[in-house]
Short mmCIF file of C-alpha atoms and ligand atoms in Angstrom, two decimals:
data_model
loop_
_atom_site.label_atom_id
_atom_site.label_comp_id
_atom_site.label_asym_id
_atom_site.label_seq_id
_atom_site.Cartn_x
_atom_site.Cartn_y
_atom_site.Cartn_z
CA MET A 1 9.35 -9.98 24.79
CA THR A 2 7.33 -6.87 24.66
CA LYS A 3 3.23 -6.63 24.72
CA ARG A 4 1.99 -3.21 23.73
CA THR A 5 -1.42 -2.10 24.58
CA ILE A 6 -3.32 -0.36 21.57
CA VAL A 7 -6.05 1.84 23.15
CA PRO A 8 -8.86 2.99 20.61
CA ALA A 9 -8.31 5.94 18.86
CA ARG A 10 -10.33 9.09 17.44
CA LYS A 11 -8.32 10.26 14.54
CA VAL A 12 -4.82 10.61 13.01
CA SER A 13 -3.75 14.18 11.81
CA GLY A 14 -0.59 16.19 10.88
CA LEU A 15 2.50 15.69 8.96
CA VAL A 16 4.49 12.39 8.92
CA GLU A 17 7.67 11.00 7.45
CA VAL A 18 8.47 7.53 7.00
CA PRO A 19 11.79 5.69 7.06
CA GLY A 20 13.60 5.10 3.71
CA ASP A 21 12.40 2.57 1.45
CA LYS A 22 13.49 -1.08 2.47
CA SER A 23 13.70 -2.36 -1.10
CA ILE A 24 15.95 0.42 -2.67
CA SER A 25 18.37 0.53 0.49
CA HIS A 26 19.40 -2.98 -0.14
CA ARG A 27 19.62 -2.62 -3.86
CA TYR A 28 21.70 0.68 -3.16
CA ALA A 29 23.74 -1.04 -0.89
CA LEU A 30 24.68 -3.87 -2.82
CA LEU A 31 25.34 -1.97 -5.87
CA ALA A 32 27.59 0.56 -3.97
CA ALA A 33 29.60 -2.54 -2.95
CA LEU A 34 30.07 -3.74 -6.46
CA ALA A 35 31.04 -0.13 -7.85
CA ASN A 36 34.52 1.33 -8.23
CA GLY A 37 34.81 3.87 -5.32
CA ARG A 38 32.70 5.56 -2.62
CA SER A 39 28.89 5.98 -2.79
CA GLU A 40 27.23 8.06 -0.25
CA ILE A 41 23.54 7.04 0.51
CA THR A 42 21.22 9.13 2.24
CA GLY A 43 17.65 7.96 3.67
CA TYR A 44 19.10 4.30 4.08
CA ALA A 45 16.35 2.28 5.62
CA ALA A 46 16.19 2.00 9.72
CA ALA A 47 14.93 -1.47 8.98
CA ALA A 48 16.62 -4.26 10.63
CA ASP A 49 16.61 -6.13 7.38
CA CYS A 50 18.68 -3.66 5.74
CA GLN A 51 21.14 -3.64 8.33
CA SER A 52 21.67 -7.48 7.78
CA THR A 53 22.60 -6.43 4.00
CA LEU A 54 25.30 -4.08 5.56
CA ASN A 55 26.59 -6.60 7.80
CA CYS A 56 26.76 -9.23 5.05
CA LEU A 57 28.55 -6.81 3.01
CA LYS A 58 31.05 -6.14 5.76
CA ARG A 59 31.88 -9.79 6.01
CA LEU A 60 32.74 -9.72 2.51
CA GLY A 61 35.37 -7.15 2.98
CA VAL A 62 33.34 -4.03 1.85
CA ARG A 63 33.99 -0.70 3.80
CA VAL A 64 30.86 0.32 5.13
CA GLU A 65 30.36 3.48 7.38
CA ARG A 66 27.30 4.17 8.99
CA SER A 67 26.65 6.67 12.09
CA SER A 68 24.25 5.89 14.74
CA GLY A 69 21.36 8.13 16.08
CA ALA A 70 20.10 10.71 13.94
CA SER A 71 22.20 10.50 11.01
CA ALA A 72 22.08 6.65 10.71
CA GLY A 73 20.17 7.17 7.44
CA GLN A 74 23.57 8.28 6.13
CA VAL A 75 25.53 5.27 4.73
CA ALA A 76 28.80 5.56 3.03
CA ILE A 77 30.08 2.21 0.98
CA THR A 78 33.33 2.03 -0.81
CA GLY A 79 33.30 -0.85 -3.42
CA ALA A 80 36.18 -2.19 -5.17
CA GLY A 81 34.75 -3.16 -8.24
CA LEU A 82 32.86 -6.15 -9.47
CA ASP A 83 35.69 -8.43 -8.44
CA GLY A 84 36.49 -6.47 -5.25
CA LEU A 85 34.36 -8.80 -2.85
CA ARG A 86 36.64 -10.96 -0.39
CA ARG A 87 35.68 -14.70 0.82
CA SER A 88 33.98 -14.45 4.18
CA ARG A 89 35.63 -16.79 6.68
CA ARG A 90 32.35 -16.78 8.75
CA THR A 91 28.72 -17.85 7.44
CA LEU A 92 26.92 -14.88 6.20
CA ASP A 93 23.73 -14.31 7.98
CA ALA A 94 20.71 -12.82 6.41
CA GLU A 95 18.72 -12.95 9.51
CA ASN A 96 14.96 -12.24 9.01
CA SER A 97 15.45 -10.76 5.22
CA GLY A 98 14.54 -12.73 2.19
CA THR A 99 15.61 -9.75 0.17
CA THR A 100 19.24 -9.84 1.53
CA MET A 101 19.55 -13.66 1.09
CA ARG A 102 17.94 -13.98 -2.31
CA LEU A 103 19.71 -10.88 -3.77
CA ILE A 104 23.03 -11.64 -2.38
CA THR A 105 22.90 -15.40 -3.67
CA GLY A 106 22.81 -13.75 -7.18
CA ILE A 107 25.82 -11.91 -6.43
CA LEU A 108 27.65 -14.63 -4.53
CA ALA A 109 26.95 -17.49 -7.18
CA GLY A 110 29.50 -15.24 -9.55
CA GLN A 111 32.30 -14.88 -7.31
CA SER A 112 35.72 -16.65 -7.55
CA PHE A 113 35.35 -18.10 -4.01
CA ASP A 114 32.81 -19.89 -2.04
CA SER A 115 30.30 -18.89 0.56
CA THR A 116 27.73 -20.15 3.06
CA LEU A 117 24.67 -18.03 3.75
CA THR A 118 22.07 -18.45 6.59
CA GLY A 119 19.21 -16.65 8.28
CA ASP A 120 17.07 -16.83 11.26
CA ALA A 121 14.48 -19.72 11.78
CA SER A 122 11.51 -18.06 9.63
CA LEU A 123 14.04 -17.47 6.72
CA ARG A 124 15.51 -21.11 6.91
CA LYS A 125 11.90 -22.16 6.27
CA ARG A 126 11.51 -20.09 3.15
CA PRO A 127 12.09 -21.37 -0.22
CA MET A 128 15.30 -20.83 -2.05
CA ARG A 129 14.91 -23.10 -4.92
CA ARG A 130 13.36 -20.26 -6.88
CA VAL A 131 16.64 -18.49 -6.94
CA ILE A 132 18.83 -21.68 -7.09
CA GLU A 133 17.08 -23.07 -10.48
CA PRO A 134 17.78 -19.90 -12.61
CA LEU A 135 21.30 -19.59 -11.11
CA THR A 136 22.09 -23.22 -11.49
CA ARG A 137 21.19 -22.77 -15.25
CA MET A 138 23.64 -20.01 -15.19
CA GLY A 139 26.39 -22.17 -14.23
CA ALA A 140 26.22 -21.58 -10.41
CA HIS A 141 26.85 -24.45 -7.69
CA ILE A 142 24.44 -23.80 -4.90
CA VAL A 143 23.86 -26.64 -2.40
CA ALA A 144 20.96 -25.97 -0.11
CA ARG A 145 19.07 -28.02 2.63
CA ASP A 146 16.53 -30.33 0.89
CA GLY A 147 17.48 -28.35 -2.32
CA ASN A 148 15.34 -25.32 -1.22
CA PHE A 149 16.51 -24.09 2.10
CA ALA A 150 19.24 -22.25 3.98
CA PRO A 151 21.84 -22.49 4.74
CA LEU A 152 22.90 -22.18 1.33
CA LYS A 153 26.40 -23.27 0.47
CA ILE A 154 27.59 -21.62 -2.77
CA GLU A 155 30.46 -22.23 -4.64
CA GLY A 156 31.57 -19.51 -6.86
CA ALA A 157 31.64 -20.08 -10.78
CA ALA A 158 31.99 -18.55 -14.00
CA LEU A 159 28.37 -17.63 -15.09
CA ARG A 160 26.90 -17.53 -18.55
CA ALA A 161 24.00 -15.35 -19.78
CA ILE A 162 20.57 -16.90 -19.80
CA HIS A 163 17.19 -15.70 -20.85
CA TYR A 164 14.82 -16.67 -17.85
CA THR A 165 10.87 -16.78 -17.60
CA LEU A 166 9.92 -16.38 -14.14
CA PRO A 167 7.44 -19.01 -13.01
CA VAL A 168 6.20 -16.85 -10.19
CA ALA A 169 5.88 -12.97 -9.82
CA SER A 170 9.00 -12.28 -7.65
CA ALA A 171 11.13 -9.08 -7.71
CA GLN A 172 13.45 -11.02 -5.65
CA VAL A 173 14.23 -13.77 -8.11
CA LYS A 174 14.25 -11.03 -11.05
CA SER A 175 16.83 -9.07 -9.09
CA ALA A 176 19.06 -12.42 -8.11
CA VAL A 177 19.29 -13.47 -11.87
CA LEU A 178 20.28 -9.73 -12.93
CA LEU A 179 22.60 -9.22 -10.31
CA ALA A 180 24.19 -12.53 -11.43
CA GLY A 181 23.88 -11.31 -14.86
CA LEU A 182 26.64 -8.53 -13.83
CA PHE A 183 29.21 -11.44 -13.71
CA ALA A 184 28.21 -13.43 -16.88
CA GLU A 185 29.63 -12.53 -20.10
CA GLY A 186 26.79 -11.44 -22.78
CA GLU A 187 23.42 -10.38 -22.24
CA THR A 188 20.98 -11.86 -19.38
CA SER A 189 17.35 -11.30 -19.65
CA VAL A 190 14.15 -12.10 -17.31
CA GLU A 191 10.60 -11.98 -18.42
CA GLU A 192 8.04 -11.61 -15.80
CA PRO A 193 4.50 -12.80 -15.77
CA VAL A 194 3.26 -9.41 -14.19
CA ARG A 195 5.48 -6.31 -13.71
CA THR A 196 6.79 -6.39 -10.25
CA ARG A 197 8.78 -3.68 -8.47
CA ASP A 198 11.65 -2.33 -10.97
CA HIS A 199 14.03 -0.89 -8.05
CA THR A 200 16.80 -3.34 -9.37
CA GLU A 201 16.61 -2.47 -12.83
CA VAL A 202 16.38 1.31 -11.69
CA ALA A 203 19.25 1.36 -9.59
CA LEU A 204 21.41 -0.85 -12.01
CA SER A 205 20.90 1.86 -14.70
CA GLU A 206 21.82 4.53 -11.95
CA PHE A 207 25.10 2.88 -11.11
CA GLY A 208 25.98 2.48 -15.00
CA ALA A 209 25.07 -0.89 -15.65
CA SER A 210 23.78 -1.43 -19.25
CA MET A 211 19.95 -2.22 -19.04
CA ARG A 212 17.38 -2.63 -21.82
CA ARG A 213 13.71 -3.11 -21.32
CA THR A 214 11.12 -4.62 -23.65
CA GLY A 215 7.63 -5.16 -22.40
CA ARG A 216 7.78 -7.52 -19.30
CA THR A 217 11.42 -8.48 -20.20
CA VAL A 218 14.37 -6.75 -18.65
CA SER A 219 18.12 -7.52 -19.70
CA ILE A 220 21.46 -6.57 -18.34
CA THR A 221 24.95 -6.77 -20.40
CA GLY A 222 27.43 -8.63 -18.06
CA ARG A 223 30.80 -7.18 -16.79
CA THR A 224 29.94 -3.51 -17.29
CA PRO A 225 31.82 -1.74 -14.38
CA LEU A 226 29.53 0.27 -11.82
CA GLN A 227 30.24 3.85 -10.96
CA PRO A 228 29.87 4.94 -7.32
CA ARG A 229 26.84 7.39 -6.78
CA LYS A 230 25.17 9.91 -4.55
CA VAL A 231 21.68 8.48 -4.02
CA ALA A 232 19.15 9.62 -1.69
CA ILE A 233 16.34 7.20 -0.68
CA PRO A 234 12.36 8.05 -0.58
CA GLY A 235 10.31 7.34 2.32
CA ASP A 236 8.82 3.50 2.10
CA LEU A 237 5.33 3.52 0.67
CA SER A 238 4.96 0.17 2.15
CA SER A 239 5.40 1.66 5.69
CA ALA A 240 3.37 4.51 4.81
CA VAL A 241 0.42 2.50 4.06
CA PHE A 242 -0.32 1.58 7.70
CA PHE A 243 -0.88 5.63 8.29
CA LEU A 244 -2.72 5.91 5.45
CA ALA A 245 -4.94 2.99 6.64
CA ALA A 246 -5.01 4.58 10.32
CA ALA A 247 -6.71 7.69 8.53
CA LEU A 248 -9.37 5.48 6.97
CA VAL A 249 -10.34 3.71 9.96
CA LEU A 250 -10.56 6.68 12.18
CA PRO A 251 -13.18 9.34 11.11
CA GLU A 252 -12.08 12.97 11.25
CA SER A 253 -8.48 11.96 10.24
CA ASP A 254 -6.39 14.16 8.16
CA LEU A 255 -3.04 13.28 7.22
CA ILE A 256 -0.01 14.08 5.02
CA VAL A 257 2.93 11.78 4.37
CA HIS A 258 5.93 13.46 3.22
CA ASN A 259 8.70 12.50 0.75
CA VAL A 260 7.42 8.80 -0.10
CA GLY A 261 8.55 6.71 -3.07
CA LEU A 262 5.97 6.74 -5.87
CA ASN A 263 7.30 4.28 -8.24
CA PRO A 264 4.53 3.03 -10.61
CA THR A 265 5.56 -0.49 -9.75
CA ARG A 266 4.78 0.13 -6.14
CA THR A 267 1.79 2.55 -6.03
CA ALA A 268 -1.20 -0.17 -6.81
CA VAL A 269 -2.10 0.12 -3.10
CA LEU A 270 -3.16 3.89 -3.42
CA ASP A 271 -4.87 2.94 -6.86
CA VAL A 272 -7.02 0.21 -4.96
CA LEU A 273 -7.70 2.47 -2.04
CA CYS A 274 -8.90 5.32 -4.36
CA SER A 275 -11.06 2.85 -6.19
CA TRP A 276 -12.40 1.53 -2.87
CA GLY A 277 -13.27 5.47 -2.17
CA ALA A 278 -10.48 6.74 -0.40
CA ALA A 279 -9.69 10.64 -0.49
CA ILE A 280 -5.95 10.20 -1.55
CA LYS A 281 -4.00 13.25 -3.36
CA ILE A 282 -0.60 12.95 -4.47
CA VAL A 283 1.26 16.23 -4.53
CA SER A 284 4.40 17.51 -5.42
CA VAL A 285 5.98 14.74 -7.20
CA HIS A 286 9.69 14.72 -8.36
CA GLY A 287 12.44 12.45 -9.68
CA GLU A 288 15.31 11.04 -7.50
CA SER A 289 17.98 8.72 -8.77
CA GLY A 290 15.39 7.42 -11.24
CA GLU A 291 12.75 6.81 -8.72
CA LEU A 292 9.62 9.15 -8.23
CA VAL A 293 9.16 10.62 -4.91
CA GLY A 294 6.25 12.91 -3.57
CA ASP A 295 3.88 13.73 -0.72
CA VAL A 296 0.64 11.93 -0.39
CA SER A 297 -2.54 13.58 1.41
CA ILE A 298 -5.35 11.41 3.06
CA GLN A 299 -8.45 12.43 4.48
CA HIS A 300 -10.91 9.62 6.07
CA SER A 301 -13.42 8.46 3.87
CA PRO A 302 -15.89 5.41 3.89
CA LEU A 303 -14.61 2.47 1.87
CA THR A 304 -16.47 0.20 -0.22
CA GLY A 305 -13.86 -2.71 -0.26
CA GLY A 306 -13.73 -5.02 -2.94
CA VAL A 307 -12.03 -8.01 -4.40
CA LEU A 308 -8.11 -8.36 -5.01
CA SER A 309 -7.16 -10.86 -7.62
CA GLY A 310 -4.91 -11.88 -10.64
CA ALA A 311 -2.21 -9.66 -11.81
CA VAL A 312 -2.47 -6.63 -9.54
CA VAL A 313 -2.02 -9.08 -6.33
CA ALA A 314 2.02 -9.20 -7.01
CA GLN A 315 1.99 -5.68 -7.07
CA LEU A 316 0.18 -5.28 -3.66
CA ILE A 317 2.17 -8.30 -2.08
CA ASP A 318 3.54 -6.16 0.96
CA GLU A 319 0.18 -4.32 1.30
CA LEU A 320 -2.32 -7.29 1.37
CA PRO A 321 -1.84 -7.76 5.14
CA MET A 322 -3.21 -4.22 5.72
CA LEU A 323 -5.67 -4.21 2.97
CA ALA A 324 -7.24 -7.56 4.71
CA ALA A 325 -7.19 -6.08 8.18
CA LEU A 326 -9.18 -2.96 6.47
CA GLY A 327 -11.85 -5.48 5.75
CA PRO A 328 -14.07 -4.89 8.74
CA TYR A 329 -13.87 -1.24 7.97
CA THR A 330 -15.31 -1.36 4.70
CA GLU A 331 -18.90 -1.66 3.30
CA ARG A 332 -18.55 -4.76 1.36
CA GLY A 333 -15.81 -6.60 2.79
CA VAL A 334 -12.42 -7.16 1.12
CA GLU A 335 -11.65 -10.71 -0.53
CA ILE A 336 -8.26 -11.75 -1.64
CA ARG A 337 -7.58 -14.32 -4.09
CA ASP A 338 -4.48 -15.71 -6.00
CA ALA A 339 -2.23 -14.91 -3.38
CA ALA A 340 -0.67 -18.06 -1.99
CA GLU A 341 2.74 -16.32 -1.93
CA LEU A 342 1.42 -14.62 1.31
CA ARG A 343 2.01 -18.37 2.97
CA ILE A 344 5.75 -18.06 2.54
CA LYS A 345 6.38 -14.70 3.64
CA GLU A 346 8.05 -13.93 7.23
CA SER A 347 4.93 -15.81 8.48
CA ASP A 348 1.67 -17.48 6.91
CA ARG A 349 0.29 -14.42 6.34
CA ILE A 350 -3.19 -15.80 5.44
CA ALA A 351 -3.49 -18.10 8.57
CA VAL A 352 -2.12 -15.31 10.78
CA LEU A 353 -4.39 -12.78 9.48
CA ALA A 354 -7.44 -15.06 9.50
CA ALA A 355 -6.68 -16.09 13.25
CA ASN A 356 -6.09 -12.65 14.94
CA LEU A 357 -9.14 -10.99 12.52
CA ARG A 358 -11.38 -13.75 14.08
CA HIS A 359 -9.84 -13.01 17.76
CA MET A 360 -11.12 -9.37 17.07
CA GLY A 361 -14.30 -10.58 16.13
CA ALA A 362 -14.43 -10.56 12.40
CA HIS A 363 -15.92 -12.84 10.16
CA VAL A 364 -13.41 -14.78 7.95
CA GLU A 365 -13.11 -17.40 5.55
CA GLU A 366 -9.81 -18.67 5.12
CA ARG A 367 -8.82 -20.36 1.53
CA PRO A 368 -5.58 -21.67 0.27
CA ASP A 369 -4.93 -18.81 -1.77
CA GLY A 370 -6.39 -15.84 0.08
CA LEU A 371 -9.29 -14.84 2.16
CA ARG A 372 -12.64 -13.30 2.47
CA VAL A 373 -13.11 -10.71 5.37
CA GLU A 374 -16.74 -9.32 5.81
CA GLY A 375 -17.49 -5.83 6.05
CA LYS A 376 -18.81 -3.28 8.60
CA GLY A 377 -22.32 -5.51 8.32
CA ALA A 378 -20.76 -8.23 10.49
CA GLY A 379 -20.20 -6.00 13.29
CA ARG A 380 -17.56 -3.69 15.02
CA LEU A 381 -14.06 -5.17 15.83
CA HIS A 382 -13.43 -5.59 19.60
CA GLY A 383 -9.85 -5.61 21.22
CA ALA A 384 -8.04 -8.97 21.61
CA GLU A 385 -4.60 -10.30 22.22
CA ILE A 386 -2.71 -10.44 18.96
CA ASP A 387 -0.09 -12.80 18.02
CA PRO A 388 1.76 -11.48 15.02
CA ALA A 389 3.71 -14.51 14.58
CA ASP A 390 7.04 -12.44 14.95
CA ASP A 391 6.12 -10.77 11.67
CA HIS A 392 6.64 -6.93 11.40
CA ARG A 393 3.68 -6.33 8.76
CA MET A 394 1.37 -8.34 10.88
CA ALA A 395 2.09 -6.36 14.09
CA MET A 396 1.67 -3.16 12.38
CA ALA A 397 -1.65 -4.20 10.31
CA PHE A 398 -3.32 -5.34 13.70
CA THR A 399 -2.14 -2.28 15.46
CA ILE A 400 -4.06 -0.17 12.86
CA ALA A 401 -7.23 -2.21 12.99
CA ALA A 402 -7.14 -1.97 16.67
CA LEU A 403 -7.32 1.67 16.64
CA GLY A 404 -10.72 1.42 15.52
CA ALA A 405 -11.85 -1.37 17.69
CA TYR A 406 -14.18 -0.44 20.74
CA SER A 407 -12.01 -1.82 23.06
CA PRO A 408 -8.01 -2.22 23.99
CA SER A 409 -5.94 -4.74 22.21
CA VAL A 410 -2.71 -6.06 23.24
CA ILE A 411 0.01 -6.78 20.51
CA ARG A 412 2.26 -9.43 21.55
CA ASP A 413 6.10 -9.50 20.71
CA ALA A 414 5.47 -5.88 19.44
CA GLU A 415 9.28 -5.04 19.22
CA CYS A 416 9.13 -7.24 15.60
CA VAL A 417 7.96 -4.04 13.90
CA ALA A 418 12.02 -3.22 13.74
CA ILE A 419 12.24 -5.68 10.81
CA SER A 420 11.03 -2.72 8.83
CA TYR A 421 10.02 -0.05 10.91
CA PRO A 422 11.95 0.50 14.40
CA ASP A 423 10.11 3.65 15.23
CA PHE A 424 6.47 2.65 14.26
CA PHE A 425 4.84 3.03 17.51
CA SER A 426 6.61 6.39 18.59
CA VAL A 427 5.57 8.00 15.17
CA LEU A 428 2.14 6.43 15.57
CA ASP A 429 1.78 8.14 18.79
CA ARG A 430 2.52 11.53 17.38
CA ILE A 431 -0.10 11.64 14.99
CA VAL A 432 -2.80 9.74 16.98
CA GLU A 433 -5.56 11.47 18.97
CA ARG A 434 -7.70 9.77 21.59
C1 S3P B 1 10.83 -7.47 -2.35
C2 S3P B 1 9.83 -8.22 -3.13
C3 S3P B 1 8.97 -8.99 -2.55
C4 S3P B 1 8.40 -8.41 -1.24
C5 S3P B 1 9.50 -8.19 -0.45
C6 S3P B 1 10.47 -7.19 -0.77
C7 S3P B 1 12.05 -6.92 -2.86
O1 S3P B 1 9.25 -10.19 -2.21
O2 S3P B 1 7.49 -9.18 -0.65
O3 S3P B 1 9.04 -7.56 0.60
O4 S3P B 1 12.59 -5.77 -2.29
O5 S3P B 1 12.43 -7.34 -3.90
P1 S3P B 1 8.85 -11.33 -3.26
O6 S3P B 1 10.00 -11.03 -4.62
O7 S3P B 1 9.14 -12.68 -2.98
O8 S3P B 1 7.62 -11.33 -3.99
#
């Protein structure tokens, strides 16, 4: 287990690229596996989670070619059509990846064979009833531990189309139902309380599925064959946010993040930071396989902080750890409400944020659905030993918070960043000046 010392820094500057978007990578891999022929993906995420999706697909008989080293972003996947997956004799392992487990469950529910799907200790504690429930309504047979947790035993079944209203705003649940809808006769629709990331809808359209959107309802007509595609994946904005935050923590910073995904269902974090006073500019936007891509520039600027609550919380879900850890660097502090979902991510992110921020000297009030972190008035952070609870986003958020502290910090089990960003520390080292 690696401990990583984080020495306070003066600024971040220069040009940086982040690895391919994790959410989009999962979706392209899954759809390529169901298409008729060979798809070529460039910019496939370096994230361990996205390798978990490829590993599951290989076990389901899909031909996956991925080079190692510098070309690891190039992945070729040869699908054999909607009915081309084969039964895996071994248990499929989604490891730490909730997206892999929930999306693949949607696909496996509609197969003519049975599957067993498991994950690591963290994933086996995360709720799966949220996908089991709508899929069961579609005719799926899924048995889970206590009706809610992996391992999942999925008996393939003929599915029927449904109209489903999501009780929680979750792109993973929406995606599981839409992917199951690919295998159902007729039109399956999902209505969401708040618009969540729409990469599944965009990717399904790109691969030739018949999709329709009206307001907050998205529909798919089942059994339309998918076509193989050549697709390029933009950089992951959720990874870029750590570097943007570093620029806001460290005075004199001036940074450009190149080639990053700017899908409007993901950019709420940029709106929030701008509304807090961050000098962020978006330059050279273009479209790529239905997704927006561009460069984001940022200059150090003082932040007001503020309250994050209501509908926007679902659109900031992966960025909330970093936004909370920015609290002590803001004028008024940061308050997060309506975010109980944070407690059932890779860790209990509310508890882990509160505990580690307090270790660094921050004043924090923890609440069932969020937390309040006092601003600069409560004093400057000092270094501390941080336990990220094996959660990649915690390790990265506290690394950035530690850069602005007045004494060094240690991040325990720092290798957990590999879940989304294996090169995080080496890229950070390249842009940091001490
Ligand atoms: C994701 C959706 C979100 C997010 C996760 C990735 C996706 O999860 O937190 O990191 O790719 O669909 P929920 O659907 O549980 O909100």
